[in-house]
Amino acid sequence: MLPKHDAQIEAVCADGLGRMLLLQETPPRAELVDTKASKVVASFDLVVEGRSKIARAWSDPKGSRGEGVVFLPSGNLLVVKEKKPAAFIEFGPPHSRSRGLVRGGALAEGRSWPVRKGHHRFVALAVWLPDKKLAKTCADFSDLEIGPDGCVYLLSDKSSTIVRLDDLPAGGGTAALLDCWRLGDLEGKPEGLAFTAQGRAIVALDTRKARRNLVLLEPAIAHRRPPAMQMDS
């Protein structure tokens, strides 16, 4: 159902089976694609019900919607909304409950995202708005990623910044930053974020030509925690 002329794909993530979720901004929806079989496994309408500020902005045809997405192990999705207002939204089946996202609580590496085949209607289960410090640090929200350390990282295009977020409690509330890194001049708009296994950030740039638009940054910022020591009894 993605139009060929202007798909408006804003984000992508993959599960342990290699299936790719494509997030579409307008209209707000997503498709889970089995790349090996070249077919759509499931599709999702992303709906924010009610008359809240977030709901009105989400339903505005000219408003901003999803810019980044990550899988939650419960079968829900965590989507970042770019601006006016910027927010984090957890989507899931109607009448299901919010799980939030704490450090180490994202879909585990190598695991498949649990979802039934077919068409789904996902509704907003929880919303987190940035606190004053995060809003001041990040003028917009451009992408979302889970680091190898299990933490949630946010990329801001306008502020040219990466931040590490605190836990997002179930049920919604406030999103706060723990650490911040300024990117400086990257000769392009930083629109995408990923990490190497060693915790080094990779930023994708929106440039006029599709070349020289991936930047590997150093030093590493998302170090994987060493395993806990086992004590002999």
GROMACS .gro file of C-alpha atoms in nm:
model
  233
    1MET     CA    1   0.000   0.000   0.000
    2LEU     CA    2   0.303   0.232  -0.004
    3PRO     CA    3   0.274   0.463  -0.307
    4LYS     CA    4   0.569   0.438  -0.544
    5HIS     CA    5   0.584   0.810  -0.627
    6ASP     CA    6   0.606   0.936  -0.267
    7ALA     CA    7   0.617   0.663  -0.005
    8GLN     CA    8   0.717   0.899   0.279
    9ILE     CA    9   0.906   0.622   0.459
   10GLU     CA   10   1.062   0.793   0.760
   11ALA     CA   11   1.208   0.504   0.959
   12VAL     CA   12   1.292   0.137   0.949
   13CYS     CA   13   1.376  -0.131   1.206
   14ALA     CA   14   1.435  -0.507   1.187
   15ASP     CA   15   1.363  -0.802   1.414
   16GLY     CA   16   1.560  -1.123   1.467
   17LEU     CA   17   1.399  -1.292   1.165
   18GLY     CA   18   1.523  -1.016   0.938
   19ARG     CA   19   1.174  -0.876   0.885
   20MET     CA   20   1.171  -0.502   0.823
   21LEU     CA   21   0.918  -0.256   0.960
   22LEU     CA   22   0.869   0.047   0.735
   23LEU     CA   23   0.717   0.353   0.905
   24GLN     CA   24   0.515   0.585   0.684
   25GLU     CA   25   0.448   0.944   0.796
   26THR     CA   26   0.149   1.030   0.575
   27PRO     CA   27  -0.086   0.859   0.621
   28PRO     CA   28   0.039   0.736   0.961
   29ARG     CA   29   0.089   0.363   0.917
   30ALA     CA   30   0.353   0.090   0.898
   31GLU     CA   31   0.421  -0.231   0.707
   32LEU     CA   32   0.614  -0.535   0.828
   33VAL     CA   33   0.793  -0.689   0.531
   34ASP     CA   34   0.947  -1.035   0.497
   35THR     CA   35   1.244  -0.942   0.279
   36LYS     CA   36   1.334  -1.303   0.198
   37ALA     CA   37   0.985  -1.385   0.072
   38SER     CA   38   0.934  -1.033  -0.072
   39LYS     CA   39   0.591  -0.995   0.083
   40VAL     CA   40   0.409  -0.788   0.344
   41VAL     CA   41   0.349  -0.989   0.662
   42ALA     CA   42   0.136  -0.733   0.845
   43SER     CA   43   0.024  -0.372   0.807
   44PHE     CA   44  -0.074  -0.121   1.075
   45ASP     CA   45  -0.287   0.192   1.091
   46LEU     CA   46  -0.146   0.412   1.370
   47VAL     CA   47  -0.425   0.606   1.540
   48VAL     CA   48  -0.427   0.861   1.824
   49GLU     CA   49  -0.782   0.875   1.957
   50GLY     CA   50  -0.952   1.161   2.141
   51ARG     CA   51  -0.918   1.540   2.121
   52SER     CA   52  -0.590   1.597   2.302
   53LYS     CA   53  -0.321   1.823   2.155
   54ILE     CA   54  -0.131   1.514   2.040
   55ALA     CA   55  -0.444   1.363   1.882
   56ARG     CA   56  -0.527   1.683   1.693
   57ALA     CA   57  -0.168   1.719   1.570
   58TRP     CA   58  -0.155   1.352   1.466
   59SER     CA   59  -0.476   1.379   1.262
   60ASP     CA   60  -0.373   1.708   1.094
   61PRO     CA   61  -0.292   1.625   0.728
   62LYS     CA   62  -0.017   1.889   0.735
   63GLY     CA   63   0.117   1.794   1.077
   64SER     CA   64   0.428   1.594   1.166
   65ARG     CA   65   0.396   1.231   1.268
   66GLY     CA   66   0.632   0.935   1.299
   67GLU     CA   67   1.005   0.992   1.243
   68GLY     CA   68   1.152   0.694   1.426
   69VAL     CA   69   1.034   0.357   1.556
   70VAL     CA   70   1.155   0.061   1.764
   71PHE     CA   71   0.999  -0.277   1.844
   72LEU     CA   72   0.877  -0.351   2.196
   73PRO     CA   73   0.884  -0.718   2.307
   74SER     CA   74   0.513  -0.709   2.397
   75GLY     CA   75   0.420  -0.663   2.031
   76ASN     CA   76   0.378  -0.287   2.068
   77LEU     CA   77   0.566  -0.012   1.886
   78LEU     CA   78   0.743   0.294   2.023
   79VAL     CA   79   0.721   0.583   1.775
   80VAL     CA   80   0.883   0.925   1.800
   81LYS     CA   81   0.683   1.224   1.673
   82GLU     CA   82   0.902   1.495   1.521
   83LYS     CA   83   0.753   1.830   1.637
   84LYS     CA   84   0.450   2.048   1.719
   85PRO     CA   85   0.459   1.887   1.969
   86ALA     CA   86   0.753   1.645   1.978
   87ALA     CA   87   0.663   1.331   2.170
   88PHE     CA   88   0.715   0.959   2.220
   89ILE     CA   89   0.406   0.745   2.158
   90GLU     CA   90   0.352   0.377   2.237
   91PHE     CA   91   0.113   0.209   1.993
   92GLY     CA   92  -0.056  -0.126   2.037
   93PRO     CA   93  -0.384  -0.313   1.986
   94PRO     CA   94  -0.697  -0.145   2.131
   95HIS     CA   95  -0.759  -0.226   2.499
   96SER     CA   96  -0.404  -0.354   2.549
   97ARG     CA   97  -0.186  -0.192   2.813
   98SER     CA   98   0.121   0.023   2.792
   99ARG     CA   99   0.453  -0.142   2.880
  100GLY     CA  100   0.685   0.157   2.850
  101LEU     CA  101   1.054   0.105   2.788
  102VAL     CA  102   1.328   0.074   3.047
  103ARG     CA  103   1.697   0.011   2.992
  104GLY     CA  104   1.739  -0.339   2.848
  105GLY     CA  105   1.364  -0.372   2.790
  106ALA     CA  106   1.354  -0.347   2.410
  107LEU     CA  107   1.310  -0.648   2.181
  108ALA     CA  108   1.608  -0.873   2.249
  109GLU     CA  109   1.868  -0.927   1.980
  110GLY     CA  110   1.780  -1.225   1.760
  111ARG     CA  111   1.415  -1.238   1.875
  112SER     CA  112   1.117  -1.212   1.642
  113TRP     CA  113   0.860  -0.940   1.701
  114PRO     CA  114   0.534  -1.112   1.808
  115VAL     CA  115   0.250  -1.009   1.578
  116ARG     CA  116  -0.028  -1.181   1.386
  117LYS     CA  117  -0.037  -1.166   1.008
  118GLY     CA  118  -0.284  -0.934   0.840
  119HIS     CA  119  -0.409  -0.579   0.884
  120HIS     CA  120  -0.409  -0.417   1.230
  121ARG     CA  121  -0.537  -0.100   1.391
  122PHE     CA  122  -0.291   0.018   1.657
  123VAL     CA  123  -0.392   0.297   1.894
  124ALA     CA  124  -0.187   0.523   2.120
  125LEU     CA  125  -0.153   0.355   2.460
  126ALA     CA  126   0.082   0.608   2.619
  127VAL     CA  127   0.247   0.942   2.543
  128TRP     CA  128   0.568   1.088   2.687
  129LEU     CA  129   0.641   1.457   2.642
  130PRO     CA  130   0.994   1.597   2.680
  131ASP     CA  131   1.085   1.773   3.003
  132LYS     CA  132   1.224   2.127   2.984
  133LYS     CA  133   1.587   2.014   2.955
  134LEU     CA  134   1.520   1.767   2.674
  135ALA     CA  135   1.299   2.016   2.488
  136LYS     CA  136   1.569   2.281   2.513
  137THR     CA  137   1.842   2.039   2.399
  138CYS     CA  138   1.651   1.890   2.104
  139ALA     CA  139   1.457   2.135   1.887
  140ASP     CA  140   1.302   1.840   1.702
  141PHE     CA  141   1.301   1.459   1.720
  142SER     CA  142   1.441   1.296   1.403
  143ASP     CA  143   1.511   0.931   1.485
  144LEU     CA  144   1.507   0.675   1.764
  145GLU     CA  145   1.739   0.379   1.825
  146ILE     CA  146   1.830   0.125   2.091
  147GLY     CA  147   2.203   0.115   2.165
  148PRO     CA  148   2.399  -0.205   2.235
  149ASP     CA  149   2.393  -0.093   2.600
  150GLY     CA  150   2.013  -0.132   2.602
  151CYS     CA  151   1.944   0.242   2.635
  152VAL     CA  152   1.719   0.454   2.415
  153TYR     CA  153   1.893   0.718   2.201
  154LEU     CA  154   1.734   1.011   2.021
  155LEU     CA  155   1.866   1.209   1.723
  156SER     CA  156   1.775   1.573   1.663
  157ASP     CA  157   1.825   1.719   1.316
  158LYS     CA  158   1.778   2.087   1.401
  159SER     CA  159   1.998   2.068   1.710
  160SER     CA  160   2.252   1.831   1.549
  161THR     CA  161   2.252   1.631   1.871
  162ILE     CA  162   2.229   1.276   2.004
  163VAL     CA  163   2.090   1.221   2.353
  164ARG     CA  164   2.057   0.919   2.578
  165LEU     CA  165   1.711   0.898   2.736
  166ASP     CA  166   1.603   0.794   3.082
  167ASP     CA  167   1.348   0.513   3.120
  168LEU     CA  168   1.000   0.569   2.978
  169PRO     CA  169   0.760   0.443   3.249
  170ALA     CA  170   0.451   0.244   3.153
  171GLY     CA  171   0.146   0.460   3.106
  172GLY     CA  172   0.324   0.769   2.976
  173GLY     CA  173   0.449   1.085   3.142
  174THR     CA  174   0.772   1.277   3.093
  175ALA     CA  175   1.082   1.190   2.890
  176ALA     CA  176   1.417   1.307   3.028
  177LEU     CA  177   1.772   1.299   2.895
  178LEU     CA  178   2.068   1.145   3.074
  179ASP     CA  179   2.355   1.245   2.842
  180CYS     CA  180   2.403   1.463   2.536
  181TRP     CA  181   2.651   1.477   2.243
  182ARG     CA  182   2.675   1.765   1.994
  183LEU     CA  183   2.753   1.656   1.638
  184GLY     CA  184   2.886   1.978   1.488
  185ASP     CA  185   2.881   2.043   1.113
  186LEU     CA  186   2.813   1.718   0.923
  187GLU     CA  187   2.749   1.881   0.582
  188GLY     CA  188   2.394   1.751   0.569
  189LYS     CA  189   2.080   1.707   0.777
  190PRO     CA  190   2.123   1.427   1.036
  191GLU     CA  191   1.806   1.223   0.987
  192GLY     CA  192   1.892   0.861   1.075
  193LEU     CA  193   2.066   0.690   1.368
  194ALA     CA  194   2.215   0.343   1.416
  195PHE     CA  195   2.495   0.186   1.622
  196THR     CA  196   2.781  -0.054   1.567
  197ALA     CA  197   2.815  -0.350   1.803
  198GLN     CA  198   3.089  -0.154   1.981
  199GLY     CA  199   2.855   0.138   2.053
  200ARG     CA  200   2.976   0.387   1.791
  201ALA     CA  201   2.699   0.599   1.641
  202ILE     CA  202   2.627   0.596   1.267
  203VAL     CA  203   2.436   0.901   1.143
  204ALA     CA  204   2.260   0.911   0.806
  205LEU     CA  205   2.257   1.250   0.635
  206ASP     CA  206   1.981   1.388   0.413
  207THR     CA  207   2.183   1.524   0.120
  208ARG     CA  208   2.113   1.623  -0.239
  209LYS     CA  209   2.297   1.318  -0.373
  210ALA     CA  210   2.286   0.963  -0.240
  211ARG     CA  211   2.657   0.937  -0.165
  212ARG     CA  212   2.890   1.020   0.123
  213ASN     CA  213   2.587   1.038   0.349
  214LEU     CA  214   2.677   0.793   0.627
  215VAL     CA  215   2.899   0.919   0.908
  216LEU     CA  216   3.065   0.689   1.162
  217LEU     CA  217   3.129   0.887   1.480
  218GLU     CA  218   3.381   0.836   1.756
  219PRO     CA  219   3.433   0.772   2.038
  220ALA     CA  220   3.174   0.505   2.125
  221ILE     CA  221   2.886   0.633   2.337
  222ALA     CA  222   2.672   0.319   2.386
  223HIS     CA  223   2.910   0.065   2.538
  224ARG     CA  224   2.759  -0.274   2.607
  225ARG     CA  225   2.767  -0.356   2.978
  226PRO     CA  226   3.000  -0.643   3.074
  227PRO     CA  227   2.825  -0.954   3.209
  228ALA     CA  228   2.778  -0.967   3.584
  229MET     CA  229   3.040  -1.163   3.779
  230GLN     CA  230   2.936  -1.499   3.918
  231MET     CA  231   3.044  -1.574   4.276
  232ASP     CA  232   3.123  -1.930   4.383
  233SER     CA  233   2.926  -2.048   4.684
   0.00000   0.00000   0.00000
